[in-house]
mmCIF file with all atom_site columns, C-alpha atoms in Angstrom:
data_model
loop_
_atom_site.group_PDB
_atom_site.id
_atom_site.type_symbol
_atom_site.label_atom_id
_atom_site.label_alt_id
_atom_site.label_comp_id
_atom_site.label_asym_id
_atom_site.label_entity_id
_atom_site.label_seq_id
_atom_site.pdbx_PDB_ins_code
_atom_site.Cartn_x
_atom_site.Cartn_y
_atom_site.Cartn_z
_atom_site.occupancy
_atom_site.B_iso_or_equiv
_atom_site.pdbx_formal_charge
_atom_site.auth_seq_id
_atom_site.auth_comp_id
_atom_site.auth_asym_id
_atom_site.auth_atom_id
_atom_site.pdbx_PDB_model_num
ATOM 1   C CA . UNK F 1 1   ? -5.809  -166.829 140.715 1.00 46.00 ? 62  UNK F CA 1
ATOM 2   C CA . UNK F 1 2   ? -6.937  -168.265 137.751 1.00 80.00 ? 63  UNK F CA 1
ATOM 3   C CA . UNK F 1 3   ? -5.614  -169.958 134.222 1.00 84.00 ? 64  UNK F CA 1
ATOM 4   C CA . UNK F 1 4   ? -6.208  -166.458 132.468 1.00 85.00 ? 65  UNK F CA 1
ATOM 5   C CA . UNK F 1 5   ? -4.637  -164.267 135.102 1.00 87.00 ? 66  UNK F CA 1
ATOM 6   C CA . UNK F 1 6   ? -1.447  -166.982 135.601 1.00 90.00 ? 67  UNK F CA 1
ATOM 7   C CA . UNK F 1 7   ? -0.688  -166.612 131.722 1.00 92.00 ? 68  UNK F CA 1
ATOM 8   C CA . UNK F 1 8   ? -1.102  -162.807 131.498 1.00 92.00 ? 69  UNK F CA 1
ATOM 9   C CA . UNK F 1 9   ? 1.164   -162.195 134.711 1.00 94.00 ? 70  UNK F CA 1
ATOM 10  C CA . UNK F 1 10  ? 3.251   -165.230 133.379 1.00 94.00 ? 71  UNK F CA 1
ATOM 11  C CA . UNK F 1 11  ? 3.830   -163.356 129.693 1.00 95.00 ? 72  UNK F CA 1
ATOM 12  C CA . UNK F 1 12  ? 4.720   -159.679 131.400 1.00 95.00 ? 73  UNK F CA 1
ATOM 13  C CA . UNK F 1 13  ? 7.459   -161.076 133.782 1.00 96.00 ? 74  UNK F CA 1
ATOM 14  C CA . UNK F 1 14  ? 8.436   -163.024 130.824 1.00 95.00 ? 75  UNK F CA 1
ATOM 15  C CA . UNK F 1 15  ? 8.815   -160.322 128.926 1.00 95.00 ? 76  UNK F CA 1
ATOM 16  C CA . UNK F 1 16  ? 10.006  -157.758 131.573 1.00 96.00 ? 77  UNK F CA 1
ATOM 17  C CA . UNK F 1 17  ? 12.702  -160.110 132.398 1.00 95.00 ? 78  UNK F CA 1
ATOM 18  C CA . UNK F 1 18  ? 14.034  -160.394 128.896 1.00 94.00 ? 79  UNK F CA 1
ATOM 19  C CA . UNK F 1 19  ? 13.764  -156.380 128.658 1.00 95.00 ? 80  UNK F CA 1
ATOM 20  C CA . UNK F 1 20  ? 15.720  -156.035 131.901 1.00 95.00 ? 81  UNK F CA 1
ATOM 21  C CA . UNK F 1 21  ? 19.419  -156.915 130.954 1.00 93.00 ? 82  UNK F CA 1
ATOM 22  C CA . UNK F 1 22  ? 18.724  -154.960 127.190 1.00 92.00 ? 83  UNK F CA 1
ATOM 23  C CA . UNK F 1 23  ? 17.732  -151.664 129.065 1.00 94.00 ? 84  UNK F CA 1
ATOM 24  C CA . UNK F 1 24  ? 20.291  -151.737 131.925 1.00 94.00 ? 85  UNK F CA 1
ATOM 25  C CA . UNK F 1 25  ? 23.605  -153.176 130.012 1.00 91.00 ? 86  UNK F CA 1
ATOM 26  C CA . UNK F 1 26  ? 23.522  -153.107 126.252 1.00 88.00 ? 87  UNK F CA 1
ATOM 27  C CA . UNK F 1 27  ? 27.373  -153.310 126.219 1.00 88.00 ? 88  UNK F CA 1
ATOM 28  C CA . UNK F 1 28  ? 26.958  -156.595 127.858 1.00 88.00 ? 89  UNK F CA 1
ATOM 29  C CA . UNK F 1 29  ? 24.352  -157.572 125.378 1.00 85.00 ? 90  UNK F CA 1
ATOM 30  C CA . UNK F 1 30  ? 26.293  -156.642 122.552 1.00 84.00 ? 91  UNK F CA 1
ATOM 31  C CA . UNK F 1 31  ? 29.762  -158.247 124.168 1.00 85.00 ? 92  UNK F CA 1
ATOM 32  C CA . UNK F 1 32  ? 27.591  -161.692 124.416 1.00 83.00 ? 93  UNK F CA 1
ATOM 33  C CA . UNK F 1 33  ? 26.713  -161.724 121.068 1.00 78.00 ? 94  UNK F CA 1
ATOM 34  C CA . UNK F 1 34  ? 29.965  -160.848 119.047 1.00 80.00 ? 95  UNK F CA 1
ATOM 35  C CA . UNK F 1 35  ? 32.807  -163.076 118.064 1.00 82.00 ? 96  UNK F CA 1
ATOM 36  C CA . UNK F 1 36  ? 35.197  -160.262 118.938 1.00 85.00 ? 97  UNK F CA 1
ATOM 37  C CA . UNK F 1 37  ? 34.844  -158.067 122.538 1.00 84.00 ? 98  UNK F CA 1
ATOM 38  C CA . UNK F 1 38  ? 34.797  -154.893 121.024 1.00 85.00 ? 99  UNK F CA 1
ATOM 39  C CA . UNK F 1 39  ? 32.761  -151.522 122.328 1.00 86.00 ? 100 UNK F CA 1
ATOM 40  C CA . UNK F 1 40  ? 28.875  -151.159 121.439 1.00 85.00 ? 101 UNK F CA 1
ATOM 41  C CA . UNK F 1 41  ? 28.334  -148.969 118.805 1.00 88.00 ? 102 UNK F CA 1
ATOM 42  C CA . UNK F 1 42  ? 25.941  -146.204 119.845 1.00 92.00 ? 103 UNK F CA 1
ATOM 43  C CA . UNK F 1 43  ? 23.595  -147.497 117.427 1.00 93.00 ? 104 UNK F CA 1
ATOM 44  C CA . UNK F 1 44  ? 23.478  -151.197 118.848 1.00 89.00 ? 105 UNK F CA 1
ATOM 45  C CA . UNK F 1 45  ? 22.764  -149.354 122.005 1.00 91.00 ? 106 UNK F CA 1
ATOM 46  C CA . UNK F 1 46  ? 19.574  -148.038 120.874 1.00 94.00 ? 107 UNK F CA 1
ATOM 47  C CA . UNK F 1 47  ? 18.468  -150.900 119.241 1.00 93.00 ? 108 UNK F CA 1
ATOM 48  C CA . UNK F 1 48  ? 19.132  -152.756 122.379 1.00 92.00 ? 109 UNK F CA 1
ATOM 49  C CA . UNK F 1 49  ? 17.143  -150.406 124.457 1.00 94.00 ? 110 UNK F CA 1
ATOM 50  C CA . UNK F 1 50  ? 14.867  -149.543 122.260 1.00 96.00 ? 111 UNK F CA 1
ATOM 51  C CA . UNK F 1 51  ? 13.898  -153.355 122.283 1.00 95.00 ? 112 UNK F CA 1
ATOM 52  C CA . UNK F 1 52  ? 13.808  -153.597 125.995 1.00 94.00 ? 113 UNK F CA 1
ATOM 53  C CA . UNK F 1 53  ? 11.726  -150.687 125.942 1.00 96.00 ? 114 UNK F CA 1
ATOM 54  C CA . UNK F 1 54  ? 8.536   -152.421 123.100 1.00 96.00 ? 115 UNK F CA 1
ATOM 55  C CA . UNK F 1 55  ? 8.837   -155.520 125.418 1.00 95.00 ? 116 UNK F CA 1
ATOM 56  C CA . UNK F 1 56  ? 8.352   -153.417 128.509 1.00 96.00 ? 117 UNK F CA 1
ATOM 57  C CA . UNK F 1 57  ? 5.376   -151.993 126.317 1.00 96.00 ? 118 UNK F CA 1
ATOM 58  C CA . UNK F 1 58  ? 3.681   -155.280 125.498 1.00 94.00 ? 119 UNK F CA 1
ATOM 59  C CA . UNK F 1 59  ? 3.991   -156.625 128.970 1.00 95.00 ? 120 UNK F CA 1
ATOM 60  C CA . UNK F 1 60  ? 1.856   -153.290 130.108 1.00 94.00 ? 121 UNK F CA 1
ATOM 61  C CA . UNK F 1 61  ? -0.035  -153.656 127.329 1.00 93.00 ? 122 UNK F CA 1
ATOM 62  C CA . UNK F 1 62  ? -0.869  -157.075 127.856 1.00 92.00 ? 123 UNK F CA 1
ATOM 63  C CA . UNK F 1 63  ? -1.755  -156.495 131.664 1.00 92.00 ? 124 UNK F CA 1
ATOM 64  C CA . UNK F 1 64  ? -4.567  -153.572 130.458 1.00 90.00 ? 125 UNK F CA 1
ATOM 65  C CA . UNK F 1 65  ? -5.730  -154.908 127.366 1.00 88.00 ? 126 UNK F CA 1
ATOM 66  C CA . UNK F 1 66  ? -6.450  -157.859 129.230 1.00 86.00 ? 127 UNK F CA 1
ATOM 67  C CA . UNK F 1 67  ? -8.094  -156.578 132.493 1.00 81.00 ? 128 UNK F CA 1
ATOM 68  C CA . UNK F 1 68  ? -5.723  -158.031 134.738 1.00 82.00 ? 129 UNK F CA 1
ATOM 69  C CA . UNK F 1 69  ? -5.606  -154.456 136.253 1.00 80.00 ? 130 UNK F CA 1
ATOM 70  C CA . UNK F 1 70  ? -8.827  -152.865 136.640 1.00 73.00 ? 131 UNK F CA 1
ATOM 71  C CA . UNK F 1 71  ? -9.449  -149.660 135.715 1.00 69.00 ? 132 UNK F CA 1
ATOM 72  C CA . UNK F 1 72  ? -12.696 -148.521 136.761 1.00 64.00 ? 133 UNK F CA 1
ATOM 73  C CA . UNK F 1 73  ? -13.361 -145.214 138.675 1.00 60.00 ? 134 UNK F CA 1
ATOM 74  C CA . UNK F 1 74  ? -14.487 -146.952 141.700 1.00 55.00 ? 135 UNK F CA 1
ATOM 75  C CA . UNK F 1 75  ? -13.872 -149.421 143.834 1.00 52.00 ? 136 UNK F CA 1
ATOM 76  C CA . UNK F 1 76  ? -16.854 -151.068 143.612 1.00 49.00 ? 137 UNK F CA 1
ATOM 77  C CA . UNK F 1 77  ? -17.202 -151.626 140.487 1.00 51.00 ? 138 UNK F CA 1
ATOM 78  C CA . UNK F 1 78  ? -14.172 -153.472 140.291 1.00 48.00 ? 139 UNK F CA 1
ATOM 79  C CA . UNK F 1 79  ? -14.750 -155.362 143.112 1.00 48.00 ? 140 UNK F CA 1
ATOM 80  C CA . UNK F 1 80  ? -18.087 -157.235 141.538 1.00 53.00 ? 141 UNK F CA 1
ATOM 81  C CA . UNK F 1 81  ? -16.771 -159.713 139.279 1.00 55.00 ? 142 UNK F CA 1
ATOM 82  C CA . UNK F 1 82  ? -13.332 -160.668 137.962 1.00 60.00 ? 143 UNK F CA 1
ATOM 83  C CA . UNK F 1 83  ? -12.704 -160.352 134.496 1.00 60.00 ? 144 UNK F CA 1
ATOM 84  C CA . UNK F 1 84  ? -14.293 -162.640 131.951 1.00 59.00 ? 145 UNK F CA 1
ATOM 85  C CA . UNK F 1 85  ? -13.082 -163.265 128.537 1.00 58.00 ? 146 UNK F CA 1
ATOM 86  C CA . UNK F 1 86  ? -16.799 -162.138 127.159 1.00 57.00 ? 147 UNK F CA 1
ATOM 87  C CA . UNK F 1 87  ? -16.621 -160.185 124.440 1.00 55.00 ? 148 UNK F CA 1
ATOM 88  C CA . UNK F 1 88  ? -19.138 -157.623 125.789 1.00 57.00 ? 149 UNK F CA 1
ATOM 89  C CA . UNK F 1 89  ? -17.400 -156.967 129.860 1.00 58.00 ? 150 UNK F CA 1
ATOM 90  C CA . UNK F 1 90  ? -16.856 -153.761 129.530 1.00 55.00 ? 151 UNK F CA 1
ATOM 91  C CA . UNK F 1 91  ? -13.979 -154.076 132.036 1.00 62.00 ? 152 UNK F CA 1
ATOM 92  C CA . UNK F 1 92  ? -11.627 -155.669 129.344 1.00 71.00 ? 153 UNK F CA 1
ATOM 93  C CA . UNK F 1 93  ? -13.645 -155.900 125.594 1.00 77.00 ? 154 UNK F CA 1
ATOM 94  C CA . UNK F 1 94  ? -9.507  -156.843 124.189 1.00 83.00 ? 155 UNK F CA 1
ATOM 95  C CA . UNK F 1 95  ? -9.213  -159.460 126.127 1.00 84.00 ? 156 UNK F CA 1
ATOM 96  C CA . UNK F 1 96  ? -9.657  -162.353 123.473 1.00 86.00 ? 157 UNK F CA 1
ATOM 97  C CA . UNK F 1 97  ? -7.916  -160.558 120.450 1.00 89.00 ? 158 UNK F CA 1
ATOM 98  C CA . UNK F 1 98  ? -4.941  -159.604 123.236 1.00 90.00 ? 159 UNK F CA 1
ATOM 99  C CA . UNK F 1 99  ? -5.105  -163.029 124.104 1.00 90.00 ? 160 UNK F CA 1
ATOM 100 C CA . UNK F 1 100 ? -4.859  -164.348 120.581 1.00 92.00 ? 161 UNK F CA 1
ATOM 101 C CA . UNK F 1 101 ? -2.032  -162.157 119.595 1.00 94.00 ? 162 UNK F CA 1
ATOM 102 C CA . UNK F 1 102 ? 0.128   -163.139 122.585 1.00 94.00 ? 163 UNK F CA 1
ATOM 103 C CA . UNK F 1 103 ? -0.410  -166.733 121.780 1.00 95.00 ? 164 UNK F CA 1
ATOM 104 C CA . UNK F 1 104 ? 0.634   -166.206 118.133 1.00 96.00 ? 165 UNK F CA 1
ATOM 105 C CA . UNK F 1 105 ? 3.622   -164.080 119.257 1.00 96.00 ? 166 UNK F CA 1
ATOM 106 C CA . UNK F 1 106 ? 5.213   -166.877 122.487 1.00 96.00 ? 167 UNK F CA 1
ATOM 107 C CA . UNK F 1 107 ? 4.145   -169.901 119.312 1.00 97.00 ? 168 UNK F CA 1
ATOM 108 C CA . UNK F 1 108 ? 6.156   -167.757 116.856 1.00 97.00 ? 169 UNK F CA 1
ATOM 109 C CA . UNK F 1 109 ? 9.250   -167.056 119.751 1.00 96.00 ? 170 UNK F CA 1
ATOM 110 C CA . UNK F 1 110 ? 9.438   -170.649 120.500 1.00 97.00 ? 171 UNK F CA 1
ATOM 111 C CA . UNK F 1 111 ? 9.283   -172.051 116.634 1.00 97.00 ? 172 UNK F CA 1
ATOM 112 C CA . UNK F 1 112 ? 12.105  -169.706 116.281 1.00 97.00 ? 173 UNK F CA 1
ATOM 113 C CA . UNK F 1 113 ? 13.837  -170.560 119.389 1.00 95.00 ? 174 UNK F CA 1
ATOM 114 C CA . UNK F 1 114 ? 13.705  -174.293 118.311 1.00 97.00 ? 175 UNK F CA 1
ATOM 115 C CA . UNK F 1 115 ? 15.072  -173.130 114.932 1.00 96.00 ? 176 UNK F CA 1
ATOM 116 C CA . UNK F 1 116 ? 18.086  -171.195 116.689 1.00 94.00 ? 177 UNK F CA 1
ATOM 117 C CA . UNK F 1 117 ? 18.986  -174.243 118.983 1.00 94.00 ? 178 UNK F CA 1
ATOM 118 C CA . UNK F 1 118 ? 18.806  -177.022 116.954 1.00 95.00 ? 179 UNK F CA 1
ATOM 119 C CA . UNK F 1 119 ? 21.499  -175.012 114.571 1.00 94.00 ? 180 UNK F CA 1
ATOM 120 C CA . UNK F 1 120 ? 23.458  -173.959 117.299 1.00 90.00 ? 181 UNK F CA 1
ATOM 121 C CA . UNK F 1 121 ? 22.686  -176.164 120.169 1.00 87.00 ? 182 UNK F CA 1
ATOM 122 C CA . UNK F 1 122 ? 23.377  -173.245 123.240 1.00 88.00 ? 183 UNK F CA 1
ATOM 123 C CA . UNK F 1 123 ? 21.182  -173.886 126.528 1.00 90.00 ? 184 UNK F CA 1
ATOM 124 C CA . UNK F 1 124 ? 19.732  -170.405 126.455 1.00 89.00 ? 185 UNK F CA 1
ATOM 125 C CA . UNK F 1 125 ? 17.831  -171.202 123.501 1.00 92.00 ? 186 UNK F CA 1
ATOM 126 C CA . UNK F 1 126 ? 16.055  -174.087 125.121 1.00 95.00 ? 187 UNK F CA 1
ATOM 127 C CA . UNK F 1 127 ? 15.053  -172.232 127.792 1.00 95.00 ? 188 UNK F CA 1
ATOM 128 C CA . UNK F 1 128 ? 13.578  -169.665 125.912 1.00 94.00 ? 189 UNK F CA 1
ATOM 129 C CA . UNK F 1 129 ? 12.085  -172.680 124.164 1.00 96.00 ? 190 UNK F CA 1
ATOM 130 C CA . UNK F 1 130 ? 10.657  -173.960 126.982 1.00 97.00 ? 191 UNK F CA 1
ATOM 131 C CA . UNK F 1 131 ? 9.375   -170.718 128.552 1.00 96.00 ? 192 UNK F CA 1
ATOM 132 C CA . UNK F 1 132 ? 7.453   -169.567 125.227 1.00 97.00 ? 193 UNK F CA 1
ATOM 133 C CA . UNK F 1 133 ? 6.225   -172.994 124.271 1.00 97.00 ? 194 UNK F CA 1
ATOM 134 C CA . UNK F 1 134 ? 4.746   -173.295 128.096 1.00 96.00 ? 195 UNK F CA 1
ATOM 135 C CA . UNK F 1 135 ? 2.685   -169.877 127.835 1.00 96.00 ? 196 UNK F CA 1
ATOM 136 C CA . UNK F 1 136 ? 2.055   -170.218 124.184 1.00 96.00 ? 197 UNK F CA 1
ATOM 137 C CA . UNK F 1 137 ? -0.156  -174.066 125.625 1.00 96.00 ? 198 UNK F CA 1
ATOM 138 C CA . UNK F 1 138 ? -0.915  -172.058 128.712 1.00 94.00 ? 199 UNK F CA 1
ATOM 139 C CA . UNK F 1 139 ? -2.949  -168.892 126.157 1.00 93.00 ? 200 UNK F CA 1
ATOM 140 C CA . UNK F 1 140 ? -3.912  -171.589 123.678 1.00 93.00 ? 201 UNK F CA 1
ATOM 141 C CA . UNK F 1 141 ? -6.093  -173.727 126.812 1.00 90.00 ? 202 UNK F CA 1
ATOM 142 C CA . UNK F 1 142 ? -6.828  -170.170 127.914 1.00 88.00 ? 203 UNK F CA 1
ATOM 143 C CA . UNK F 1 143 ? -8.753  -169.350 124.088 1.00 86.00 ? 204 UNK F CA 1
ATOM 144 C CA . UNK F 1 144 ? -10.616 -173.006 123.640 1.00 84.00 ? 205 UNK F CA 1
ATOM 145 C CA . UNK F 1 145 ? -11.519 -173.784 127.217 1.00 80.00 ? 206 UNK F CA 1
ATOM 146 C CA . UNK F 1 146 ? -11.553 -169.882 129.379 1.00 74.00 ? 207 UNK F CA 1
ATOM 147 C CA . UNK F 1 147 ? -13.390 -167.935 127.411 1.00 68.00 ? 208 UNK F CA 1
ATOM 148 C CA . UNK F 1 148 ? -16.912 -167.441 126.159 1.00 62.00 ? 209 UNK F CA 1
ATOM 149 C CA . UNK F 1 149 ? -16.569 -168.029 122.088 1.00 58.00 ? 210 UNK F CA 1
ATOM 150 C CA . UNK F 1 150 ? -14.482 -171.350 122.912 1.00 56.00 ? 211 UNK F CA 1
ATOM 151 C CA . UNK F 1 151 ? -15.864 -174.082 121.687 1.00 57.00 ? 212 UNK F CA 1
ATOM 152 C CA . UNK F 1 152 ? -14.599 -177.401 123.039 1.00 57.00 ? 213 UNK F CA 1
ATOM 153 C CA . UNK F 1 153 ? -16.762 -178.851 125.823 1.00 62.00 ? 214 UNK F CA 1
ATOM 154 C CA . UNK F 1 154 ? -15.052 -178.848 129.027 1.00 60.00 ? 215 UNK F CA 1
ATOM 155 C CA . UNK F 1 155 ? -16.777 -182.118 130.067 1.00 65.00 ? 216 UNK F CA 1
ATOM 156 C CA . UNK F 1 156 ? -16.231 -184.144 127.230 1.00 65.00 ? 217 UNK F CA 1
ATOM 157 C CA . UNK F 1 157 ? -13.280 -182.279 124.897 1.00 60.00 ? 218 UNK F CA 1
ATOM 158 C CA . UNK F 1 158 ? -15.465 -182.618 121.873 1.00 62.00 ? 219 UNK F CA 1
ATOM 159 C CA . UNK F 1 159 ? -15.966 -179.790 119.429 1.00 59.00 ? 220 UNK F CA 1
ATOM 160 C CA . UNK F 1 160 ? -19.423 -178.351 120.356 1.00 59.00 ? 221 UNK F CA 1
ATOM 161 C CA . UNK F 1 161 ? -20.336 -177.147 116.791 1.00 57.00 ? 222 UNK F CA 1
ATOM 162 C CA . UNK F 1 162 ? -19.972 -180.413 115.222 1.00 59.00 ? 223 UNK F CA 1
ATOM 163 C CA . UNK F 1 163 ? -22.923 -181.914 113.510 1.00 60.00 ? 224 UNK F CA 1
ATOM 164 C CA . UNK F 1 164 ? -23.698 -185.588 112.518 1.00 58.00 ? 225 UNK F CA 1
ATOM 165 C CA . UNK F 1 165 ? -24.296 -184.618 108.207 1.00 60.00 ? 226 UNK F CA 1
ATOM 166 C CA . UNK F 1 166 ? -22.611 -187.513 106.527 1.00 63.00 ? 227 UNK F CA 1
ATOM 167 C CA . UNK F 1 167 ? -23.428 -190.076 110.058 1.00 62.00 ? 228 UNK F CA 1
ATOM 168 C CA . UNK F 1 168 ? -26.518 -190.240 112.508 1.00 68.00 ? 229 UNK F CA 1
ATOM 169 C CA . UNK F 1 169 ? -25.759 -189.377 115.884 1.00 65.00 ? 230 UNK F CA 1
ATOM 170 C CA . UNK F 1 170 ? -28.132 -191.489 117.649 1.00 67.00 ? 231 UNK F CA 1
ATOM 171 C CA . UNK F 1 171 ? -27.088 -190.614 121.266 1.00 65.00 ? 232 UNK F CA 1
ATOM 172 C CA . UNK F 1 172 ? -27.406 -187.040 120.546 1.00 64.00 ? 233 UNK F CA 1
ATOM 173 C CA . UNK F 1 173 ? -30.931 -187.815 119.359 1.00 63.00 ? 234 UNK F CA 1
ATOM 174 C CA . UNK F 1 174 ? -31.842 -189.094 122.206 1.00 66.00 ? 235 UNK F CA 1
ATOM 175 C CA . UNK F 1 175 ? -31.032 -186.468 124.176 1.00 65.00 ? 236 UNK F CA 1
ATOM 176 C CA . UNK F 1 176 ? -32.376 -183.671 122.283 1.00 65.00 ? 237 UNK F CA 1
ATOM 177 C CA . UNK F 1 177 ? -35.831 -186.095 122.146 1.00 65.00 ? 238 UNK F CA 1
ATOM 178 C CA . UNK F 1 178 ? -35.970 -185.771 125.915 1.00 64.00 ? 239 UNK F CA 1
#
């Protein structure tokens, strides 16, 4: 298994396993996060599950946008090639923009997470941290050095549409001469 399909498998448990206790107990949720125990509201319920149920939606989302999961007719078909991030494989043509928006989202999660525990300093917060700042590097290698339109050279790290305007480049004279 590869980067790609480690960081979309990675993001849906992620996500499934924040969606789990907000589905099955949102009295428990709710208890957690009030200064007084008190019963849930029927309306914190459904915002609870109602949560657990978009996050259960982008993890599926993220799966089949992203061709972890082929679905082709046949067998054979699927069984050619894996998925690449090539805009024109016609087994997963959202792969890069699903790709992109998951980054932004675990970058966004963990700026906020870092926000939340440096004001309140509770552990759960630097886990969640930790988690989303992990995938968010994990999609971010995924989008420079996995797939098709990146741009940084594997072999050297530079950026491959760089050009020598205000300098000579020399070296890469000479190896275009040859």
């Amino acid at each position: 298994m590869d980067v790609f399909y480690s960081y979309n498998y990675g993001t849906a448990a992620w996500l499934a396993l924040q969606a789990a206790p907000l589905i099955v107990s949102p009295h428990m949720i709710t208890t957690m996060l009030s200064s007084e125990v008190r019963k849930a509201t029927v309306l914190e319920e459904y915002f609870c599950r109602s949560l657990g149920f978009s996050l259960i939606a982008l993890a599926i989302l993220t799966i089949l946008l992203t061709g972890s999961v082929p679905l082709t007719s046949t067998f054979a078909e699927s069984s050619e090639a894996g998925v690449t991030t090539d805009p024109a494989d016609p087994k997963a043509p959202y792969a890069v923009p699903t790709l992109t928006l998951t980054v932004t989202f675990h970058a966004a999660c963990a700026f906020y997470g870092y926000t939340q525990y440096m004001t309140s300093g509770q552990t759960g917060f630097a886990i969640g941290v930790a988690v989303y700042s992990s995938l968010a590097a994990m999609g971010l290698w995924c989008i420079l050095f996995a797939s098709s339109s990146g741009r940084i050279s594997r072999k050297t790290g530079a950026d491959k549409r760089t050009s020598g305007f205000p300098f000579k480049n020399a070296e890469a004279d000479k190896k275009k001469a040859r």
